[in-house]
Amino acid sequence: MSLSEEEVRKIAHLGGLAIRDENIPRYAQSLSSILDLVNQMEAVDTVEIQPMAHPLDAIQRLRPDEVRETDQRAEFQPLAPQVENGLYLVPKVIE
Amino acid sequence: MHKASVAELSAALKARKFSSEELVRAHLARIHAQDSELNSFVTVTETEALAAASHADKLIAAGEASPLTGIPLAHKDIFCTRGVRTSCGSKMLDNFVPPYNATVVDKIADAGMVVLGKTNMDEFAMGSSNENSYYGPVRNPWDTKRVPGGSSGGSAAAVAARMTPLATCTDTGGSIRQPASLCGITGIKPTYGRVSRYGMVAFASSLDQGGIMGRSAEDAAWLLGVMAGFDPKDSTSVDRPVDDYVGGLNQSIEGLTIGLPREHFGEGLDPEVGAVVEAAIREYEKLGATIKDIDLPNSPLSVPAYYVVAPAECSSNLSRFDGVRYGYRAQHPKDLQDLYTRSRGEAFGEEVQRRIMVGTYALSTGYYDAYYLKAQKIRRLISDDFRQAFSEVDVIMGPTSPTTAFPLGERTDDPITMYLSDIYTIGVNLAGLTGISIPAGFAGGLPVGLQIIGNYFEEARILSVAHRYQQVTDWHTKAPADAGSQT
């Protein structure tokens, strides 16, 4: 299986990654070889097999719906690249 | 001091033969002497360590110490430590100082242990050689031109070079056992859900599990007793009592049945590694165990299935890194989309980007059934193979990795060859079982690991099986020459 450079660009876009043009051929090659590896799975018939999502087949544990978290904005804000008046700053979205 | 077992250190601290501060200073001195060459620590927390040691000494003097009070250890830099940078080996988190502790970090602090620092690792735990770290590769203390394995390569090298008696680590596809094998130490991956993942940076959530590296199964048993247990803050944590791992170490192995999977001794296994592992199994036979050949017929599919499941989950987990709330942000973004994609494009390394792309592809419209669902079905088959095997045998043994430590740079351009380094360990993660790697000898002067796989929550059993071997052999006591003194 061989991914085209166009396909790699599309996957990178879906994955939210800006990739340099000069790296695209390299990614096309390594991603193709990984998909070849992965495609070995096709050798097995799995029509009757139940997919396994969790090693212990556990179900989602639920807790009582009560407030536990307190406001920690003052602790979190210093971690952000850019904040102002308690808000996280990003480039303007709506003109 | 750096050669004593955890139990010996604990006894010496209680008897006031030396203080925790002296013990910690001795290990810090070994770090300072060796780590400029080995690069196993990303951060050494000397000031905090000495303060914690002094506090531990007061607890010991007051008779309020637990068995591990005052004993040093290192945390893999994937566990969040309040006030101490937690990088996960990535440029993305190079500036990230967590506002909270991982549950494991809290439990270890509550036991009075002293944290020496944070260990180097493959970026976001993705790698088998520790060459994918933003902070540079870790070197194997047995031969500094070779890799220590990965992703917990820093923890493995630090324990092997006797810079710390114990280290935390994580294992998604072999990231504890493979580096333990390549560095000649003991490393246990507990059953999925046994150790809390709260505050452990997520890679592949249905596979990730925290564990321990140390110099012996006995030392690991001490720490596992502290780390294991139910945590309401981790939705995948299992609510089940914790066994007495230290108390269970001396269980007899008379009558134990050991399964040898034919698939783990076939093509691809270095013959010298195979010979060392077979000698270790003969030792078990001498000790009274019964050996039985078994089949894990779907195990050749474990690597293909893993490279769908793990990347798919990683692509989802790593979507949180967007350059807005914490972590790296690209300079001068022209719009919000540019901010997201350039922050991620500039801060994630090549292997991380590759896995995000594989996962994104596998989960994209039209491909989900062919890749993700198919992999989940193969996962069931692999798990069923183990279930069948454990109806006939008590533990499963084989090599941890097909080769010894390989040279730095040898596999960096060939992801597939790199991935195959975990061919014997990945199935354990897919099934969610527990496994341990212990030193079993040397091939070409480099350590070889024996993997012992246990059924769900049978950590006590595999620790005791490993301990029995370590009572009659001395491979686990072999240490490399100090780094810096090698020529």
Tab-separated table of C-alpha atoms in Angstrom, chain B residues 126-474:
chain	number	residue	atom	x	y	z
B	126	MET	CA	6.436	6.568	21.839
B	127	GLY	CA	9.586	4.652	21.043
B	128	SER	CA	11.704	1.619	21.846
B	129	SER	CA	15.158	3.180	22.030
B	130	ASN	CA	14.817	6.500	23.883
B	131	GLU	CA	16.124	8.246	20.775
B	132	ASN	CA	12.852	10.156	20.334
B	133	SER	CA	13.370	12.487	23.298
B	134	TYR	CA	13.490	16.258	22.865
B	135	TYR	CA	16.274	16.125	25.464
B	136	GLY	CA	18.478	13.820	23.430
B	137	PRO	CA	19.044	10.067	23.579
B	138	VAL	CA	19.816	8.140	26.750
B	139	ARG	CA	22.867	5.913	26.587
B	140	ASN	CA	23.000	2.332	27.775
B	141	PRO	CA	25.314	2.090	30.819
B	142	TRP	CA	26.596	-1.299	29.605
B	143	ASP	CA	27.803	0.220	26.340
B	144	THR	CA	27.306	3.916	25.835
B	145	LYS	CA	27.256	3.536	22.039
B	146	ARG	CA	24.040	1.559	22.400
B	147	VAL	CA	20.437	2.422	23.248
B	148	PRO	CA	18.914	1.643	26.657
B	149	GLY	CA	15.597	0.663	25.075
B	150	GLY	CA	12.432	2.671	25.492
B	151	SER	CA	10.278	4.356	26.143
B	152	SER	CA	11.329	4.265	29.832
B	153	GLY	CA	15.012	4.368	28.859
B	154	GLY	CA	15.978	7.037	31.399
B	155	SER	CA	14.500	5.088	34.298
B	156	ALA	CA	16.189	1.891	33.088
B	157	ALA	CA	19.628	3.474	32.638
B	158	ALA	CA	19.382	5.270	35.993
B	159	VAL	CA	18.613	2.027	37.844
B	160	ALA	CA	21.221	0.039	35.894
B	161	ALA	CA	23.939	2.630	36.614
B	162	ARG	CA	23.000	2.538	40.309
B	163	MET	CA	22.018	6.212	40.323
B	164	THR	CA	18.730	5.270	41.989
B	165	PRO	CA	17.557	2.019	43.583
B	166	LEU	CA	14.056	2.333	42.119
B	167	ALA	CA	12.224	4.230	39.399
B	168	THR	CA	8.675	4.618	38.205
B	169	CYS	CA	7.964	3.961	34.539
B	170	THR	CA	5.111	3.189	32.149
B	171	ASP	CA	4.401	0.433	29.656
B	172	THR	CA	2.025	0.717	26.678
B	173	GLY	CA	3.612	-1.915	24.421
B	174	GLY	CA	6.749	-2.940	26.299
B	175	SER	CA	8.148	0.366	27.545
B	176	ILE	CA	9.039	-1.062	30.969
B	177	ARG	CA	10.050	-4.616	30.108
B	178	GLN	CA	12.093	-3.981	26.931
B	179	PRO	CA	14.396	-1.302	28.463
B	180	ALA	CA	14.651	-3.379	31.661
B	181	SER	CA	15.832	-6.257	29.476
B	182	LEU	CA	18.320	-4.134	27.499
B	183	CYS	CA	19.737	-2.548	30.676
B	184	GLY	CA	19.942	-5.712	32.797
B	185	ILE	CA	17.466	-4.766	35.515
B	186	THR	CA	14.058	-5.900	36.792
B	187	GLY	CA	10.929	-4.180	35.463
B	188	ILE	CA	7.290	-5.048	36.124
B	189	LYS	CA	4.222	-3.951	34.184
B	190	PRO	CA	1.203	-4.574	36.390
B	191	THR	CA	-2.227	-5.665	35.143
B	192	TYR	CA	-4.145	-2.939	33.308
B	193	GLY	CA	-5.995	-0.945	35.973
B	194	ARG	CA	-3.815	-2.044	38.920
B	195	VAL	CA	-1.886	1.249	39.228
B	196	SER	CA	-3.641	4.610	38.922
B	197	ARG	CA	-3.135	6.512	35.685
B	198	TYR	CA	-4.361	9.806	37.171
B	199	GLY	CA	-1.745	12.433	36.411
B	200	MET	CA	0.160	10.122	34.065
B	201	VAL	CA	0.267	11.800	30.644
B	202	ALA	CA	-1.965	9.676	28.398
B	203	PHE	CA	-0.645	7.941	25.279
B	204	ALA	CA	-2.983	4.993	24.527
B	205	SER	CA	-5.562	4.826	27.273
B	206	SER	CA	-6.684	1.217	26.809
B	207	LEU	CA	-3.056	0.019	27.070
B	208	ASP	CA	-1.102	2.422	29.322
B	209	GLN	CA	-0.049	1.159	32.746
B	210	GLY	CA	2.408	2.505	35.288
B	211	GLY	CA	4.968	0.230	36.889
B	212	ILE	CA	8.352	-0.181	38.470
B	213	MET	CA	12.001	-0.681	37.672
B	214	GLY	CA	14.467	-1.839	40.286
B	215	ARG	CA	17.411	-4.117	40.756
B	216	SER	CA	15.398	-7.123	41.929
B	217	ALA	CA	11.876	-8.512	42.123
B	218	GLU	CA	12.043	-8.076	45.880
B	219	ASP	CA	12.796	-4.354	45.555
B	220	ALA	CA	9.984	-3.974	43.000
B	221	ALA	CA	7.577	-5.772	45.342
B	222	TRP	CA	8.181	-3.170	48.030
B	223	LEU	CA	7.292	-0.297	45.727
B	224	LEU	CA	4.364	-2.026	44.015
B	225	GLY	CA	2.688	-2.353	47.402
B	226	VAL	CA	2.814	1.439	47.666
B	227	MET	CA	1.763	2.244	44.082
B	228	ALA	CA	-1.025	-0.272	43.475
B	229	GLY	CA	-4.623	0.216	44.450
B	230	PHE	CA	-7.971	1.682	43.510
B	231	ASP	CA	-8.139	5.357	42.633
B	232	PRO	CA	-11.559	6.977	42.145
B	233	LYS	CA	-9.825	9.675	40.097
B	234	ASP	CA	-8.931	7.157	37.351
B	235	SER	CA	-12.000	5.724	35.622
B	236	THR	CA	-10.018	2.660	34.499
B	237	SER	CA	-8.656	1.887	37.959
B	238	VAL	CA	-9.818	-1.486	39.273
B	239	ASP	CA	-11.438	-1.670	42.706
B	240	ARG	CA	-9.848	-4.778	44.097
B	241	PRO	CA	-7.703	-5.417	47.175
B	242	VAL	CA	-3.928	-5.118	46.802
B	243	ASP	CA	-1.972	-8.309	47.510
B	244	ASP	CA	0.891	-8.464	49.987
B	245	TYR	CA	3.650	-8.545	47.357
B	246	VAL	CA	6.561	-8.671	49.795
B	247	GLY	CA	4.874	-11.256	52.030
B	248	GLY	CA	4.160	-13.411	48.984
B	249	LEU	CA	7.720	-13.483	47.655
B	250	ASN	CA	8.657	-16.813	49.200
B	251	GLN	CA	5.841	-18.885	47.743
B	252	SER	CA	7.250	-22.215	46.586
B	253	ILE	CA	7.449	-22.849	42.876
B	254	GLU	CA	7.343	-26.612	43.376
B	255	GLY	CA	4.701	-27.854	40.934
B	256	LEU	CA	4.565	-24.593	39.002
B	257	THR	CA	3.727	-25.069	35.333
B	258	ILE	CA	5.577	-22.781	32.931
B	259	GLY	CA	4.313	-22.321	29.399
B	260	LEU	CA	6.750	-21.617	26.574
B	261	PRO	CA	5.019	-20.069	23.572
B	262	ARG	CA	6.537	-21.552	20.410
B	263	GLU	CA	5.920	-18.210	18.671
B	264	HIS	CA	8.346	-16.472	21.059
B	265	PHE	CA	11.236	-18.778	20.180
B	266	GLY	CA	11.027	-18.753	16.413
B	267	GLU	CA	12.314	-16.680	13.547
B	268	GLY	CA	13.666	-13.266	14.470
B	269	LEU	CA	15.045	-14.313	17.847
B	270	ASP	CA	18.797	-13.794	18.179
B	271	PRO	CA	20.164	-17.337	18.823
B	272	GLU	CA	22.449	-16.125	21.615
B	273	VAL	CA	19.522	-14.436	23.350
B	274	GLY	CA	17.501	-17.607	22.898
B	275	ALA	CA	20.264	-19.715	24.465
B	276	VAL	CA	20.397	-17.472	27.562
B	277	VAL	CA	16.627	-17.655	27.976
B	278	GLU	CA	16.613	-21.433	27.562
B	279	ALA	CA	19.293	-21.741	30.244
B	280	ALA	CA	17.125	-19.681	32.605
B	281	ILE	CA	14.179	-21.964	31.942
B	282	ARG	CA	16.322	-25.025	32.699
B	283	GLU	CA	17.132	-23.397	36.027
B	284	TYR	CA	13.410	-23.264	36.786
B	285	GLU	CA	13.126	-26.911	35.836
B	286	LYS	CA	15.856	-27.700	38.376
B	287	LEU	CA	13.862	-25.785	40.971
B	288	GLY	CA	10.892	-28.095	40.468
B	289	ALA	CA	8.812	-26.376	37.798
B	290	THR	CA	7.160	-28.252	34.951
B	291	ILE	CA	7.755	-26.942	31.431
B	292	LYS	CA	5.092	-27.127	28.758
B	293	ASP	CA	5.097	-25.928	25.147
B	294	ILE	CA	2.096	-23.778	24.314
B	295	ASP	CA	0.763	-21.870	21.334
B	296	LEU	CA	-0.245	-18.245	21.066
B	297	PRO	CA	-1.314	-18.621	17.428
B	298	ASN	CA	-2.415	-15.023	16.930
B	299	SER	CA	0.691	-13.454	18.445
B	300	PRO	CA	2.224	-12.604	15.030
B	301	LEU	CA	-0.701	-10.182	14.676
B	302	SER	CA	0.033	-8.350	17.920
B	303	VAL	CA	2.373	-5.775	16.346
B	304	PRO	CA	-0.014	-4.974	13.438
B	305	ALA	CA	-3.030	-4.662	15.785
B	306	TYR	CA	-1.053	-2.558	18.237
B	307	TYR	CA	0.002	-0.112	15.508
B	308	VAL	CA	-3.655	0.619	14.887
B	309	VAL	CA	-4.977	0.711	18.461
B	310	ALA	CA	-2.118	2.710	19.998
B	311	PRO	CA	-1.879	5.382	17.252
B	312	ALA	CA	-5.678	5.736	17.124
B	313	GLU	CA	-5.850	6.383	20.848
B	314	CYS	CA	-2.786	8.627	20.726
B	315	SER	CA	-4.257	10.757	17.953
B	316	SER	CA	-7.274	11.338	20.170
B	317	ASN	CA	-5.351	11.865	23.430
B	318	LEU	CA	-2.826	14.254	21.903
B	319	SER	CA	-5.527	16.442	20.353
B	320	ARG	CA	-5.567	18.293	23.688
B	321	PHE	CA	-2.219	19.908	22.883
B	322	ASP	CA	-3.357	22.959	20.969
B	323	GLY	CA	-1.079	25.790	22.106
B	324	VAL	CA	-3.889	27.590	23.935
B	325	ARG	CA	-4.078	26.585	27.597
B	326	TYR	CA	-0.586	25.220	28.279
B	327	GLY	CA	2.441	23.917	26.458
B	328	TYR	CA	4.215	25.207	23.387
B	329	ARG	CA	2.713	27.948	21.195
B	330	ALA	CA	3.995	28.871	17.718
B	331	GLN	CA	5.088	32.470	17.255
B	332	HIS	CA	2.990	34.997	15.280
B	333	PRO	CA	0.051	32.799	14.278
B	334	LYS	CA	-1.944	34.302	11.433
B	335	ASP	CA	-5.218	32.775	12.617
B	336	LEU	CA	-6.532	30.204	15.090
B	337	GLN	CA	-6.064	27.245	12.717
B	338	ASP	CA	-2.482	28.318	12.083
B	339	LEU	CA	-1.946	28.565	15.837
B	340	TYR	CA	-3.139	24.974	16.370
B	341	THR	CA	-1.385	23.316	13.468
B	342	ARG	CA	1.931	25.121	13.692
B	343	SER	CA	2.144	24.703	17.464
B	344	ARG	CA	1.659	20.960	16.975
B	345	GLY	CA	3.819	20.783	13.858
B	346	GLU	CA	6.712	22.598	15.538
B	347	ALA	CA	6.551	20.957	18.967
B	348	PHE	CA	5.855	17.284	18.239
B	349	GLY	CA	8.772	15.168	17.034
B	350	GLU	CA	8.712	12.952	13.977
B	351	GLU	CA	7.601	9.689	15.609
B	352	VAL	CA	4.766	11.390	17.490
B	353	GLN	CA	3.565	13.063	14.294
B	354	ARG	CA	3.795	9.768	12.460
B	355	ARG	CA	1.620	8.035	15.040
B	356	ILE	CA	-0.907	10.870	15.138
B	357	MET	CA	-1.198	10.520	11.362
B	358	VAL	CA	-1.534	6.705	11.421
B	359	GLY	CA	-4.211	7.031	14.096
B	360	THR	CA	-6.017	9.827	12.297
B	361	TYR	CA	-6.037	7.759	9.123
B	362	ALA	CA	-7.270	4.611	10.903
B	363	LEU	CA	-10.143	6.497	12.510
B	364	SER	CA	-11.139	8.508	9.453
B	365	THR	CA	-14.413	8.007	7.600
B	366	GLY	CA	-14.427	4.881	5.484
B	367	TYR	CA	-11.421	3.315	7.197
B	368	TYR	CA	-12.696	2.771	10.742
B	369	ASP	CA	-14.015	-0.769	10.142
B	370	ALA	CA	-10.984	-1.899	8.170
B	371	TYR	CA	-8.514	-0.667	10.750
B	372	TYR	CA	-9.726	0.172	14.241
B	373	LEU	CA	-12.593	-2.312	14.466
B	374	LYS	CA	-10.485	-5.012	12.850
B	375	ALA	CA	-7.668	-4.368	15.336
B	376	GLN	CA	-10.099	-4.574	18.254
B	377	LYS	CA	-11.254	-7.958	16.968
B	378	ILE	CA	-7.669	-9.200	16.626
B	379	ARG	CA	-7.137	-7.960	20.139
B	380	ARG	CA	-9.918	-10.291	21.279
B	381	LEU	CA	-8.231	-13.225	19.509
B	382	ILE	CA	-4.887	-12.439	21.147
B	383	SER	CA	-6.538	-12.141	24.538
B	384	ASP	CA	-8.377	-15.455	24.005
B	385	ASP	CA	-5.051	-17.137	23.162
B	386	PHE	CA	-3.697	-16.071	26.554
B	387	ARG	CA	-6.908	-17.165	28.303
B	388	GLN	CA	-6.569	-20.598	26.730
B	389	ALA	CA	-2.873	-20.773	27.689
B	390	PHE	CA	-3.559	-19.823	31.300
B	391	SER	CA	-6.065	-22.683	31.574
B	392	GLU	CA	-3.074	-25.003	31.125
B	393	VAL	CA	-0.120	-23.185	32.692
B	394	ASP	CA	0.543	-20.881	35.679
B	395	VAL	CA	2.969	-18.468	34.032
B	396	ILE	CA	4.350	-17.947	30.539
B	397	MET	CA	8.060	-17.414	29.898
B	398	GLY	CA	10.238	-16.376	27.006
B	399	PRO	CA	12.636	-13.696	25.855
B	400	THR	CA	11.601	-10.095	26.591
B	401	SER	CA	13.085	-8.745	23.367
B	402	PRO	CA	14.485	-10.559	20.314
B	403	THR	CA	17.913	-8.908	20.603
B	404	THR	CA	20.212	-7.229	23.100
B	405	ALA	CA	20.718	-3.451	23.088
B	406	PHE	CA	21.298	-2.205	19.546
B	407	PRO	CA	23.610	0.652	18.484
B	408	LEU	CA	22.360	4.236	18.664
B	409	GLY	CA	21.047	5.336	15.291
B	410	GLU	CA	20.736	1.814	13.880
B	411	ARG	CA	16.943	1.774	13.631
B	412	THR	CA	15.971	5.464	13.664
B	413	ASP	CA	15.297	5.500	9.917
B	414	ASP	CA	13.326	2.277	9.970
B	415	PRO	CA	10.226	2.463	12.181
B	416	ILE	CA	9.141	-1.114	11.399
B	417	THR	CA	12.412	-2.681	12.605
B	418	MET	CA	12.174	-0.496	15.698
B	419	TYR	CA	8.592	-1.663	16.345
B	420	LEU	CA	9.615	-5.320	16.154
B	421	SER	CA	11.794	-4.829	19.228
B	422	ASP	CA	8.521	-5.118	21.201
B	423	ILE	CA	7.202	-8.205	19.422
B	424	TYR	CA	7.141	-10.347	22.595
B	425	THR	CA	5.830	-7.667	24.939
B	426	ILE	CA	2.952	-6.044	23.022
B	427	GLY	CA	0.525	-8.962	23.359
B	428	VAL	CA	0.591	-8.567	27.139
B	429	ASN	CA	-0.642	-4.969	26.791
B	430	LEU	CA	-3.305	-5.856	24.247
B	431	ALA	CA	-4.638	-8.511	26.616
B	432	GLY	CA	-4.139	-6.301	29.707
B	433	LEU	CA	-2.053	-8.904	31.574
B	434	THR	CA	0.927	-8.426	33.889
B	435	GLY	CA	4.530	-9.137	32.903
B	436	ILE	CA	8.006	-8.774	34.333
B	437	SER	CA	11.456	-8.774	32.771
B	438	ILE	CA	14.385	-10.005	34.853
B	439	PRO	CA	18.092	-10.282	34.005
B	440	ALA	CA	18.919	-13.818	32.862
B	441	GLY	CA	22.491	-13.492	31.645
B	442	PHE	CA	24.512	-11.911	28.875
B	443	ALA	CA	24.975	-12.292	25.132
B	444	GLY	CA	28.043	-10.619	23.656
B	445	GLY	CA	28.603	-8.796	26.942
B	446	LEU	CA	25.111	-7.248	26.903
B	447	PRO	CA	22.236	-8.097	29.247
B	448	VAL	CA	19.414	-10.448	28.240
B	449	GLY	CA	15.981	-10.323	29.866
B	450	LEU	CA	13.623	-13.188	30.674
B	451	GLN	CA	9.972	-12.219	30.407
B	452	ILE	CA	7.518	-13.826	32.840
B	453	ILE	CA	3.873	-13.220	31.979
B	454	GLY	CA	1.173	-13.690	34.605
B	455	ASN	CA	-2.600	-13.909	34.492
B	456	TYR	CA	-4.745	-10.929	35.496
B	457	PHE	CA	-3.761	-9.514	38.918
B	458	GLU	CA	-1.125	-12.219	39.461
B	459	GLU	CA	1.628	-9.704	40.191
B	460	ALA	CA	2.364	-11.500	43.472
B	461	ARG	CA	2.891	-14.763	41.636
B	462	ILE	CA	5.246	-13.451	38.929
B	463	LEU	CA	7.198	-11.476	41.533
B	464	SER	CA	7.663	-14.618	43.617
B	465	VAL	CA	8.629	-16.663	40.541
B	466	ALA	CA	11.177	-13.971	39.614
B	467	HIS	CA	12.412	-13.769	43.219
B	468	ARG	CA	12.990	-17.526	43.383
B	469	TYR	CA	15.299	-17.293	40.345
B	470	GLN	CA	17.111	-14.322	41.839
B	471	GLN	CA	17.765	-16.320	45.015
B	472	VAL	CA	19.694	-18.971	43.106
B	473	THR	CA	21.359	-16.771	40.457
B	474	ASP	CA	23.263	-13.497	40.627
